[in-house]
Amino acid sequence: MQKIECISVFDMLKVGVGPSSSHTLGPWRAAQRWIEELKQKDIFDQVESIHIDLYGSLSLTGKGHATDIAVMLGLCGFDPVTMDIDQIDPEIQLILDTRTIRLNNEKTIHFNSVEQIKFNRKFLEFHPNGMTFRAGLINGKKTVSSFYSIGGGFVVKEERKNAKKKMESFQQFPFPIEKATELLAFCKAENKPISAIVLENEKSLRSEEEIDSGLKHIWKVMLESMYTGCHTEGTLPGGLNVHRRSFDMHKRLIGDAQYNSPQEWLEVIRQTEVKFRQILKWVSCFAISVNEVNASLGRVVTAPTNGSAGTVPAVLMYYLVIENHEATFQDIKRFMLVAGEIGSLFKKGATISAAMGGCQAEIGVSSAMAAAALTEAMGGTPEQVLMASEIAMEHHLGLTCDPIGGLVQIPCIERNAMGAIKAINAAEIAMESDASKAKVPLDKVIATMWDTAKDMNSKYKETSEGGLAVKVNLSDC
Ligand code: SF4
């Protein structure tokens, strides 16, 4: 059996802070890991100076993606899952004002972020999102460590020490899966839907209670991010003067309805008009709201990345408020298990990093995840689930990444709405099809996505050096 890393649903759906999983969440995690490393080597107390170098895509779009802010927060010991979002600005201001940083909330040293976080245009060989942390010690020695943010908040070192552990976990899986064909074979052999196969694998990593409470938390964050986005007006930060649209869209859609919590809100939406145009608007509104929250450094669930965080929740919300008013947590759970598994197939067979594959790797994958999950939720067979996923990706192939000003706003926010609508359409087409006659298997589209990624000019891979990013000037916005 070929060895491959074990990827859990909780690797694909992670709670984090916007605006980017590869450029914000990943560097944040890398900074935390570096601090951990210093402690393990027993040299943390000796650190008297630090320097951080950001390379390649992390440098080219790092400012717009708040990479420097994320690194500083990680160095301070804050966690992206639990940090109070409202504290981000004051904490960063404190570092800038005092020209000091409190490492891991334990040790204060001099730190001038302008000079000590360097944006280098050069690319490191291992991956386009490289970063190096350097520390000067009291005894005059130096220590250096490099990390790579490979998309979706995943961080690796070149030697990939973690890979061994992950492979061992893979070996423990009752249903080890690398490709869609293997997933389908297990479904057939066991006569089970995809979600049941994925659940068995998850259960080899953690108890079912832990799985349930983890997925409930993920759904809570997803719902809250939609709720927050729909109830926050104003302009997004970053200088593009992007107006937050979900607030007005939502106001027109919801009318005078009264509610006091995200759950009550969901119930109220179930009672609203459901003509085709309204459905389109609601789904777009859900997707846009999440990505407006993401763009303002808010809390969202990476699915599979932050830039594409709106697609999966928007489609799940569509299912809950339009398709199935009787849906329970069990339906949400199945939806997420399928979405996570499809995302992991793309990560194993291609990439979920825009710096490696452009936007097809972000919005394309999120749309494929959502399409598959919706199809199973609506009663589709495993073949139809995979077909829906394939259709959704097929019509995102070649999609480039060209965020204006390096900010995850234009085209990113709208793109989530388009990904969500395509996912719903892909699910409907698959549900109406004889999937045994599908001409393009999911594995082939994953391989095609990867080939397309390799052929794509680097200026379309999260560098803001091509496409809309160069055609539209910041001064026009
Ligand atoms: S264009 Fe797509 S891949 Fe690039 S930052 Fe925006 S959402 Fe992410």
Tab-separated table of C-alpha atoms and ligand atoms in Angstrom:
chain	number	residue	atom	x	y	z
A	1	MET	CA	0.000	0.000	0.000
A	2	GLN	CA	1.299	3.419	-0.907
A	3	LYS	CA	1.803	5.628	2.124
A	4	ILE	CA	0.016	8.912	2.362
A	5	GLU	CA	-0.658	11.430	5.078
A	6	CYS	CA	-3.766	10.994	7.165
A	7	ILE	CA	-6.074	13.963	6.763
A	8	SER	CA	-8.967	14.342	9.166
A	9	VAL	CA	-12.162	16.287	8.565
A	10	PHE	CA	-10.872	18.566	11.327
A	11	ASP	CA	-7.791	19.312	9.221
A	12	MET	CA	-9.998	20.476	6.365
A	13	LEU	CA	-12.515	22.428	8.467
A	14	LYS	CA	-10.631	24.515	11.012
A	15	VAL	CA	-11.655	27.470	13.120
A	16	GLY	CA	-9.370	30.411	12.489
A	17	VAL	CA	-9.001	34.122	11.891
A	18	GLY	CA	-9.150	35.842	8.499
A	19	PRO	CA	-8.230	36.869	5.973
A	20	SER	CA	-6.126	33.956	4.686
A	21	SER	CA	-5.434	30.405	5.790
A	22	SER	CA	-2.086	30.218	3.990
A	23	HIS	CA	-0.982	33.805	4.638
A	24	THR	CA	-2.548	34.464	8.052
A	25	LEU	CA	-3.452	31.227	9.840
A	26	GLY	CA	-0.379	29.311	8.595
A	27	PRO	CA	2.210	31.970	9.556
A	28	TRP	CA	0.419	32.411	12.908
A	29	ARG	CA	0.755	28.668	13.553
A	30	ALA	CA	4.372	28.721	12.344
A	31	ALA	CA	5.245	31.450	14.860
A	32	GLN	CA	3.612	29.414	17.629
A	33	ARG	CA	5.532	26.329	16.554
A	34	TRP	CA	8.805	28.230	16.498
A	35	ILE	CA	8.256	29.409	20.073
A	36	GLU	CA	7.530	25.785	21.011
A	37	GLU	CA	10.760	24.732	19.288
A	38	LEU	CA	12.785	27.311	21.243
A	39	LYS	CA	11.281	25.975	24.444
A	40	GLN	CA	11.987	22.367	23.526
A	41	LYS	CA	15.614	23.271	22.825
A	42	ASP	CA	15.650	25.030	26.191
A	43	ILE	CA	16.834	28.319	24.678
A	44	PHE	CA	13.633	30.357	24.921
A	45	ASP	CA	14.890	32.208	28.025
A	46	GLN	CA	18.119	33.154	26.235
A	47	VAL	CA	16.456	34.906	23.285
A	48	GLU	CA	17.355	38.587	23.122
A	49	SER	CA	16.455	39.471	19.515
A	50	ILE	CA	14.329	38.036	16.713
A	51	HIS	CA	14.018	38.565	12.964
A	52	ILE	CA	11.433	37.118	10.610
A	53	ASP	CA	11.840	36.782	6.834
A	54	LEU	CA	8.763	36.239	4.673
A	55	TYR	CA	9.403	34.864	1.198
A	56	GLY	CA	7.688	34.559	-2.169
A	57	SER	CA	3.909	34.760	-2.112
A	58	LEU	CA	3.927	35.451	1.638
A	59	SER	CA	5.925	38.550	0.852
A	60	LEU	CA	4.112	39.631	-2.318
A	61	THR	CA	0.617	39.526	-0.804
A	62	GLY	CA	1.624	39.347	2.855
A	63	LYS	CA	0.705	42.933	3.760
A	64	GLY	CA	-2.811	42.579	2.344
A	65	HIS	CA	-3.206	39.187	3.987
A	66	ALA	CA	-2.010	40.483	7.409
A	67	THR	CA	0.881	38.007	7.486
A	68	ASP	CA	3.022	40.297	9.642
A	69	ILE	CA	0.169	40.763	12.114
A	70	ALA	CA	-0.431	37.015	12.289
A	71	VAL	CA	3.260	36.325	12.933
A	72	MET	CA	3.355	38.861	15.765
A	73	LEU	CA	0.222	37.428	17.386
A	74	GLY	CA	1.665	33.915	17.149
A	75	LEU	CA	4.941	35.060	18.710
A	76	CYS	CA	2.980	36.629	21.564
A	77	GLY	CA	1.353	33.276	22.297
A	78	PHE	CA	-2.181	34.064	21.148
A	79	ASP	CA	-4.130	31.248	19.532
A	80	PRO	CA	-6.192	31.907	16.368
A	81	VAL	CA	-9.011	29.671	17.610
A	82	THR	CA	-9.509	31.367	20.959
A	83	MET	CA	-8.159	34.895	20.670
A	84	ASP	CA	-10.710	37.654	21.215
A	85	ILE	CA	-10.897	39.241	17.754
A	86	ASP	CA	-11.442	42.682	19.277
A	87	GLN	CA	-8.055	42.447	20.979
A	88	ILE	CA	-6.081	42.103	17.736
A	89	ASP	CA	-5.817	45.817	16.970
A	90	PRO	CA	-4.868	46.928	20.504
A	91	GLU	CA	-2.271	44.144	20.849
A	92	ILE	CA	-0.628	45.078	17.548
A	93	GLN	CA	-0.755	48.774	18.409
A	94	LEU	CA	1.007	48.019	21.688
A	95	ILE	CA	3.843	46.284	19.835
A	96	LEU	CA	4.165	49.211	17.419
A	97	ASP	CA	3.975	51.888	20.120
A	98	THR	CA	6.389	50.303	22.597
A	99	ARG	CA	8.705	48.741	20.029
A	100	THR	CA	8.734	45.646	22.163
A	101	ILE	CA	7.134	42.223	21.882
A	102	ARG	CA	6.184	39.896	24.723
A	103	LEU	CA	7.168	36.428	23.502
A	104	ASN	CA	4.631	33.800	24.532
A	105	ASN	CA	3.314	36.359	27.044
A	106	GLU	CA	6.398	35.554	29.149
A	107	LYS	CA	9.397	37.521	27.976
A	108	THR	CA	9.566	41.084	26.648
A	109	ILE	CA	12.275	42.009	24.137
A	110	HIS	CA	12.952	44.936	21.823
A	111	PHE	CA	11.077	44.563	18.512
A	112	ASN	CA	10.669	46.951	15.627
A	113	SER	CA	8.299	45.159	13.263
A	114	VAL	CA	9.151	47.418	10.304
A	115	GLU	CA	12.799	46.402	10.463
A	116	GLN	CA	12.506	42.951	11.974
A	117	ILE	CA	9.808	41.469	9.732
A	118	LYS	CA	11.248	41.535	6.254
A	119	PHE	CA	9.249	40.984	3.063
A	120	ASN	CA	11.561	39.301	0.502
A	121	ARG	CA	10.399	38.944	-3.104
A	122	LYS	CA	12.631	35.906	-3.511
A	123	PHE	CA	10.980	32.460	-3.448
A	124	LEU	CA	12.377	29.622	-1.332
A	125	GLU	CA	12.707	26.391	-3.261
A	126	PHE	CA	10.541	24.075	-1.179
A	127	HIS	CA	7.257	26.038	-1.429
A	128	PRO	CA	6.149	29.547	-2.524
A	129	ASN	CA	4.998	30.376	1.035
A	130	GLY	CA	8.261	30.213	2.985
A	131	MET	CA	9.251	31.993	6.195
A	132	THR	CA	12.360	31.963	8.346
A	133	PHE	CA	12.528	32.799	12.044
A	134	ARG	CA	15.895	33.832	13.495
A	135	ALA	CA	16.776	34.428	17.132
A	136	GLY	CA	19.893	35.975	18.614
A	137	LEU	CA	20.773	34.495	22.015
A	138	ILE	CA	22.407	36.063	25.061
A	139	ASN	CA	25.565	33.945	24.521
A	140	GLY	CA	26.000	35.451	21.038
A	141	LYS	CA	24.804	32.342	19.202
A	142	LYS	CA	21.995	32.329	16.658
A	143	THR	CA	19.243	29.868	15.859
A	144	VAL	CA	17.319	29.699	12.585
A	145	SER	CA	14.204	27.782	11.593
A	146	SER	CA	12.182	27.766	8.361
A	147	PHE	CA	8.515	26.885	7.925
A	148	TYR	CA	6.241	26.614	4.911
A	149	SER	CA	2.555	27.445	4.844
A	150	ILE	CA	1.188	24.963	2.328
A	151	GLY	CA	-2.461	26.067	2.249
A	152	GLY	CA	-5.540	25.657	4.418
A	153	GLY	CA	-3.567	26.606	7.542
A	154	PHE	CA	-1.254	23.598	7.211
A	155	VAL	CA	2.370	24.330	8.127
A	156	VAL	CA	5.321	22.052	7.430
A	157	LYS	CA	9.077	22.070	7.788
A	158	GLU	CA	11.200	20.858	4.914
A	159	GLU	CA	12.023	17.598	6.617
A	160	ARG	CA	8.295	17.064	7.244
A	161	LYS	CA	8.774	15.461	10.629
A	162	ASN	CA	5.031	15.436	11.126
A	163	ALA	CA	4.472	13.369	8.030
A	164	LYS	CA	5.574	10.196	9.797
A	165	LYS	CA	3.010	10.640	12.534
A	166	LYS	CA	0.325	11.408	9.999
A	167	MET	CA	1.225	8.320	7.981
A	168	GLU	CA	0.962	6.178	11.092
A	169	SER	CA	-2.531	7.561	11.628
A	170	PHE	CA	-3.335	6.700	8.041
A	171	GLN	CA	-2.301	3.138	8.668
A	172	GLN	CA	-4.780	3.043	11.550
A	173	PHE	CA	-7.680	4.101	9.356
A	174	PRO	CA	-10.093	1.228	8.797
A	175	PHE	CA	-10.682	2.672	5.326
A	176	PRO	CA	-7.414	4.181	4.027
A	177	ILE	CA	-8.298	6.409	1.095
A	178	GLU	CA	-6.100	8.246	-1.342
A	179	LYS	CA	-8.377	8.439	-4.354
A	180	ALA	CA	-12.079	8.810	-5.074
A	181	THR	CA	-12.149	5.336	-6.649
A	182	GLU	CA	-10.979	3.821	-3.360
A	183	LEU	CA	-13.619	5.769	-1.436
A	184	LEU	CA	-16.298	4.499	-3.797
A	185	ALA	CA	-15.036	0.926	-3.533
A	186	PHE	CA	-15.345	1.068	0.270
A	187	CYS	CA	-18.850	2.506	-0.003
A	188	LYS	CA	-19.861	-0.361	-2.275
A	189	ALA	CA	-18.160	-3.087	-0.265
A	190	GLU	CA	-19.682	-1.853	2.990
A	191	ASN	CA	-22.959	-0.712	1.429
A	192	LYS	CA	-22.591	2.595	3.243
A	193	PRO	CA	-22.768	6.249	2.236
A	194	ILE	CA	-19.578	8.293	2.052
A	195	SER	CA	-20.257	10.009	5.389
A	196	ALA	CA	-20.416	6.641	7.184
A	197	ILE	CA	-17.053	5.543	5.763
A	198	VAL	CA	-15.472	8.866	6.728
A	199	LEU	CA	-16.980	8.644	10.206
A	200	GLU	CA	-15.365	5.240	10.758
A	201	ASN	CA	-11.990	6.728	9.854
A	202	GLU	CA	-12.546	9.697	12.173
A	203	LYS	CA	-13.472	7.332	14.979
A	204	SER	CA	-10.018	5.786	14.760
A	205	LEU	CA	-8.618	9.209	15.678
A	206	ARG	CA	-11.091	10.377	18.347
A	207	SER	CA	-14.291	9.324	20.124
A	208	GLU	CA	-17.685	9.947	18.521
A	209	GLU	CA	-18.485	12.406	21.343
A	210	GLU	CA	-15.384	14.401	20.449
A	211	ILE	CA	-16.292	14.280	16.775
A	212	ASP	CA	-19.798	15.541	17.526
A	213	SER	CA	-18.686	18.318	19.810
A	214	GLY	CA	-15.967	19.373	17.329
A	215	LEU	CA	-18.421	19.477	14.421
A	216	LYS	CA	-21.008	21.312	16.519
A	217	HIS	CA	-18.398	23.933	17.316
A	218	ILE	CA	-17.470	24.249	13.644
A	219	TRP	CA	-21.123	24.714	12.705
A	220	LYS	CA	-21.542	27.295	15.490
A	221	VAL	CA	-18.618	29.322	14.118
A	222	MET	CA	-19.929	28.989	10.548
A	223	LEU	CA	-23.413	30.154	11.546
A	224	GLU	CA	-22.038	33.004	13.663
A	225	SER	CA	-19.788	34.166	10.841
A	226	MET	CA	-22.823	34.376	8.519
A	227	TYR	CA	-24.852	36.102	11.221
A	228	THR	CA	-22.085	38.592	12.018
A	229	GLY	CA	-21.487	39.369	8.350
A	230	CYS	CA	-25.187	39.949	7.681
A	231	HIS	CA	-25.467	42.324	10.636
A	232	THR	CA	-22.309	44.409	10.167
A	233	GLU	CA	-22.319	47.451	7.929
A	234	GLY	CA	-19.553	49.728	6.734
A	235	THR	CA	-16.376	49.405	4.714
A	236	LEU	CA	-13.785	46.649	4.796
A	237	PRO	CA	-10.277	47.477	6.029
A	238	GLY	CA	-7.281	47.610	3.689
A	239	GLY	CA	-7.786	50.717	1.560
A	240	LEU	CA	-9.888	49.348	-1.325
A	241	ASN	CA	-12.990	50.993	0.175
A	242	VAL	CA	-15.021	47.849	-0.412
A	243	HIS	CA	-18.552	48.358	0.896
A	244	ARG	CA	-19.894	45.486	3.003
A	245	ARG	CA	-22.767	44.262	0.850
A	246	SER	CA	-24.255	41.418	2.844
A	247	PHE	CA	-25.701	43.910	5.361
A	248	ASP	CA	-27.908	45.615	2.752
A	249	MET	CA	-28.702	42.401	0.880
A	250	HIS	CA	-29.747	40.765	4.112
A	251	LYS	CA	-31.850	43.742	5.209
A	252	ARG	CA	-33.843	43.608	1.991
A	253	LEU	CA	-34.282	39.833	2.227
A	254	ILE	CA	-35.210	39.548	5.900
A	255	GLY	CA	-37.629	42.482	6.039
A	256	ASP	CA	-39.126	43.220	9.468
A	257	ALA	CA	-38.653	39.754	10.954
A	258	GLN	CA	-37.675	39.664	14.626
A	259	TYR	CA	-35.072	37.332	16.161
A	260	ASN	CA	-32.539	37.389	18.965
A	261	SER	CA	-29.897	34.796	18.130
A	262	PRO	CA	-28.267	33.076	15.155
A	263	GLN	CA	-30.500	30.021	15.649
A	264	GLU	CA	-33.685	32.124	15.752
A	265	TRP	CA	-32.422	33.929	12.674
A	266	LEU	CA	-32.091	30.602	10.848
A	267	GLU	CA	-35.692	29.729	11.773
A	268	VAL	CA	-36.935	33.101	10.527
A	269	ILE	CA	-35.185	32.667	7.181
A	270	ARG	CA	-37.031	29.355	6.767
A	271	GLN	CA	-40.276	31.326	6.707
A	272	THR	CA	-39.185	33.774	3.976
A	273	GLU	CA	-40.093	33.728	0.305
A	274	VAL	CA	-38.289	31.081	-1.735
A	275	LYS	CA	-38.573	32.111	-5.369
A	276	PHE	CA	-35.517	31.349	-7.503
A	277	ARG	CA	-34.205	34.916	-7.359
A	278	GLN	CA	-34.584	35.038	-3.583
A	279	ILE	CA	-32.735	31.756	-3.215
A	280	LEU	CA	-29.886	33.061	-5.357
A	281	LYS	CA	-29.746	36.179	-3.228
A	282	TRP	CA	-29.853	34.316	0.074
A	283	VAL	CA	-27.069	31.918	-0.925
A	284	SER	CA	-24.941	34.795	-2.227
A	285	CYS	CA	-25.652	36.762	0.926
A	286	PHE	CA	-24.547	33.854	3.158
A	287	ALA	CA	-21.317	33.355	1.198
A	288	ILE	CA	-20.506	37.065	0.971
A	289	SER	CA	-21.206	37.611	4.667
A	290	VAL	CA	-18.628	35.008	5.722
A	291	ASN	CA	-15.968	36.438	3.459
A	292	GLU	CA	-16.630	39.983	4.602
A	293	VAL	CA	-16.036	38.753	8.139
A	294	ASN	CA	-12.919	36.990	6.885
A	295	ALA	CA	-11.657	40.142	5.151
A	296	SER	CA	-11.995	42.098	8.376
A	297	LEU	CA	-9.818	39.648	10.327
A	298	GLY	CA	-12.892	38.004	11.821
A	299	ARG	CA	-13.426	34.426	12.949
A	300	VAL	CA	-14.377	31.938	10.241
A	301	VAL	CA	-13.939	28.249	9.439
A	302	THR	CA	-11.348	27.433	6.778
A	303	ALA	CA	-13.157	25.268	4.262
A	304	PRO	CA	-10.682	24.376	2.835
A	305	THR	CA	-9.093	27.859	3.089
A	306	ASN	CA	-10.054	31.234	4.494
A	307	GLY	CA	-10.369	32.902	1.089
A	308	SER	CA	-12.950	30.249	0.220
A	309	ALA	CA	-14.513	30.041	3.694
A	310	GLY	CA	-17.957	31.187	2.527
A	311	THR	CA	-18.847	28.478	0.030
A	312	VAL	CA	-19.411	25.454	2.278
A	313	PRO	CA	-21.414	27.289	4.993
A	314	ALA	CA	-23.525	29.036	2.349
A	315	VAL	CA	-24.476	25.718	0.758
A	316	LEU	CA	-25.078	24.062	4.127
A	317	MET	CA	-27.272	26.998	5.153
A	318	TYR	CA	-29.122	26.686	1.840
A	319	TYR	CA	-29.783	23.052	2.675
A	320	LEU	CA	-31.075	23.937	6.143
A	321	VAL	CA	-33.259	26.923	5.283
A	322	ILE	CA	-34.476	26.005	1.796
A	323	GLU	CA	-34.132	22.279	1.197
A	324	ASN	CA	-34.828	20.598	4.509
A	325	HIS	CA	-36.550	22.435	7.336
A	326	GLU	CA	-36.511	19.263	9.439
A	327	ALA	CA	-32.723	18.871	9.272
A	328	THR	CA	-30.953	18.000	12.530
A	329	PHE	CA	-27.353	17.966	13.714
A	330	GLN	CA	-27.020	14.503	12.155
A	331	ASP	CA	-27.586	16.070	8.721
A	332	ILE	CA	-25.046	18.806	9.455
A	333	LYS	CA	-22.586	16.157	10.615
A	334	ARG	CA	-22.960	14.083	7.451
A	335	PHE	CA	-22.601	17.225	5.340
A	336	MET	CA	-19.323	18.132	7.017
A	337	LEU	CA	-17.903	14.611	6.922
A	338	VAL	CA	-18.448	14.450	3.156
A	339	ALA	CA	-17.179	17.989	2.562
A	340	GLY	CA	-14.026	17.295	4.579
A	341	GLU	CA	-13.309	14.033	2.785
A	342	ILE	CA	-13.639	15.604	-0.663
A	343	GLY	CA	-11.321	18.428	0.392
A	344	SER	CA	-8.759	15.897	1.559
A	345	LEU	CA	-8.888	14.087	-1.808
A	346	PHE	CA	-7.927	17.360	-3.507
A	347	LYS	CA	-5.190	17.994	-0.968
A	348	LYS	CA	-3.737	14.510	-1.485
A	349	GLY	CA	-4.051	14.484	-5.284
A	350	ALA	CA	-3.447	18.138	-6.121
A	351	THR	CA	-3.319	21.167	-3.812
A	352	ILE	CA	-5.494	23.505	-1.769
A	353	SER	CA	-2.897	26.272	-1.915
A	354	ALA	CA	-3.526	29.228	-4.235
A	355	ALA	CA	0.220	29.860	-4.232
A	356	MET	CA	0.573	26.432	-5.878
A	357	GLY	CA	-2.570	26.243	-7.998
A	358	GLY	CA	-4.394	29.567	-8.228
A	359	CYS	CA	-8.003	30.045	-7.201
A	360	GLN	CA	-9.145	26.696	-8.632
A	361	ALA	CA	-7.376	25.264	-5.560
A	362	GLU	CA	-9.424	27.423	-3.196
A	363	ILE	CA	-12.858	28.282	-4.591
A	364	GLY	CA	-12.819	25.298	-6.960
A	365	VAL	CA	-12.142	22.889	-4.102
A	366	SER	CA	-14.642	24.552	-1.760
A	367	SER	CA	-17.302	24.297	-4.455
A	368	ALA	CA	-16.473	20.621	-5.056
A	369	MET	CA	-16.676	19.950	-1.298
A	370	ALA	CA	-20.029	21.700	-0.990
A	371	ALA	CA	-21.504	20.058	-4.088
A	372	ALA	CA	-20.620	16.595	-2.828
A	373	ALA	CA	-21.927	17.250	0.671
A	374	LEU	CA	-25.204	18.670	-0.606
A	375	THR	CA	-25.708	15.701	-2.922
A	376	GLU	CA	-25.404	13.205	-0.104
A	377	ALA	CA	-27.656	15.351	2.089
A	378	MET	CA	-30.308	15.320	-0.651
A	379	GLY	CA	-30.170	11.535	-0.893
A	380	GLY	CA	-27.724	11.082	-3.766
A	381	THR	CA	-25.783	7.847	-4.173
A	382	PRO	CA	-22.017	7.816	-3.532
A	383	GLU	CA	-21.506	7.848	-7.318
A	384	GLN	CA	-23.690	10.933	-7.634
A	385	VAL	CA	-21.855	12.586	-4.732
A	386	LEU	CA	-18.520	12.132	-6.507
A	387	MET	CA	-20.043	13.215	-9.796
A	388	ALA	CA	-21.342	16.450	-8.233
A	389	SER	CA	-17.896	17.149	-6.832
A	390	GLU	CA	-16.328	16.513	-10.226
A	391	ILE	CA	-18.818	18.796	-12.011
A	392	ALA	CA	-18.186	21.623	-9.550
A	393	MET	CA	-14.419	21.446	-10.028
A	394	GLU	CA	-14.600	20.914	-13.778
A	395	HIS	CA	-16.067	24.381	-14.151
A	396	HIS	CA	-13.443	26.029	-11.972
A	397	LEU	CA	-10.408	24.545	-13.760
A	398	GLY	CA	-7.844	27.199	-14.614
A	399	LEU	CA	-9.300	29.817	-12.268
A	400	THR	CA	-6.491	32.200	-11.372
A	401	CYS	CA	-5.691	33.947	-8.114
A	402	ASP	CA	-5.268	37.699	-8.600
A	403	PRO	CA	-6.481	39.570	-5.523
A	404	ILE	CA	-6.403	43.331	-5.960
A	405	GLY	CA	-3.965	44.984	-3.573
A	406	GLY	CA	-3.141	41.547	-2.176
A	407	LEU	CA	-6.341	41.803	-0.126
A	408	VAL	CA	-8.740	38.869	0.130
A	409	GLN	CA	-11.619	41.020	-1.118
A	410	ILE	CA	-11.791	41.447	-4.908
A	411	PRO	CA	-12.487	39.015	-6.565
A	412	CYS	CA	-12.473	36.726	-3.530
A	413	ILE	CA	-15.672	37.701	-1.728
A	414	GLU	CA	-17.989	37.413	-4.740
A	415	ARG	CA	-16.174	34.328	-5.877
A	416	ASN	CA	-17.491	32.452	-2.852
A	417	ALA	CA	-21.038	33.277	-3.908
A	418	MET	CA	-20.308	31.939	-7.390
A	419	GLY	CA	-18.692	28.806	-5.931
A	420	ALA	CA	-21.743	28.173	-3.768
A	421	ILE	CA	-24.233	28.610	-6.609
A	422	LYS	CA	-22.163	26.356	-8.868
A	423	ALA	CA	-22.073	23.751	-6.104
A	424	ILE	CA	-25.868	23.716	-5.821
A	425	ASN	CA	-26.211	23.455	-9.577
A	426	ALA	CA	-23.610	20.680	-9.753
A	427	ALA	CA	-25.531	18.750	-7.097
A	428	GLU	CA	-28.795	19.119	-9.026
A	429	ILE	CA	-27.188	17.987	-12.297
A	430	ALA	CA	-25.633	14.977	-10.574
A	431	MET	CA	-28.932	14.076	-8.907
A	432	GLU	CA	-30.563	14.050	-12.350
A	433	SER	CA	-27.789	11.948	-13.905
A	434	ASP	CA	-26.919	8.319	-14.197
A	435	ALA	CA	-23.539	8.663	-12.505
A	436	SER	CA	-22.366	5.310	-13.860
A	437	LYS	CA	-22.252	7.019	-17.256
A	438	ALA	CA	-20.120	9.967	-16.070
A	439	LYS	CA	-17.378	10.622	-18.607
A	440	VAL	CA	-15.002	12.389	-16.229
A	441	PRO	CA	-14.226	10.579	-12.979
A	442	LEU	CA	-13.411	12.748	-9.955
A	443	ASP	CA	-9.835	11.418	-9.815
A	444	LYS	CA	-9.268	12.594	-13.394
A	445	VAL	CA	-10.483	16.100	-12.630
A	446	ILE	CA	-8.242	16.224	-9.551
A	447	ALA	CA	-5.272	15.176	-11.701
A	448	THR	CA	-6.255	17.763	-14.322
A	449	MET	CA	-6.460	20.458	-11.668
A	450	TRP	CA	-2.947	19.592	-10.538
A	451	ASP	CA	-1.574	19.608	-14.112
A	452	THR	CA	-3.270	22.962	-14.702
A	453	ALA	CA	-1.738	24.250	-11.472
A	454	LYS	CA	1.741	23.254	-12.616
A	455	ASP	CA	1.227	24.915	-16.012
A	456	MET	CA	-0.188	28.126	-14.537
A	457	ASN	CA	2.038	31.194	-14.748
A	458	SER	CA	3.281	32.143	-11.290
A	459	LYS	CA	1.791	35.616	-11.615
A	460	TYR	CA	-1.626	34.017	-11.177
A	461	LYS	CA	-0.665	32.158	-8.008
A	462	GLU	CA	-1.359	34.510	-5.114
A	463	THR	CA	1.326	36.991	-6.067
A	464	SER	CA	-0.945	39.863	-7.175
A	465	GLU	CA	1.365	40.258	-10.171
A	466	GLY	CA	-1.226	39.460	-12.842
A	467	GLY	CA	-4.906	39.576	-13.784
A	468	LEU	CA	-7.250	41.927	-11.946
A	469	ALA	CA	-4.497	42.747	-9.467
A	470	VAL	CA	-2.555	44.648	-12.139
A	471	LYS	CA	-5.458	45.833	-14.297
A	472	VAL	CA	-7.226	47.597	-11.448
A	473	ASN	CA	-5.274	50.213	-9.542
A	474	LEU	CA	-5.708	50.782	-5.843
A	475	SER	CA	-6.187	54.446	-6.653
A	476	ASP	CA	-9.267	53.534	-8.765
A	477	CYS	CA	-10.955	51.922	-5.797
B	1	SF4	S1	-8.476	35.031	-5.758
B	1	SF4	FE1	-9.199	33.079	-4.924
B	1	SF4	S2	-7.353	31.994	-4.285
B	1	SF4	FE2	-6.796	34.136	-4.577
B	1	SF4	S3	-6.928	35.029	-2.530
B	1	SF4	FE3	-8.924	35.348	-3.574
B	1	SF4	S4	-10.181	33.572	-2.981
B	1	SF4	FE4	-8.056	33.070	-2.472
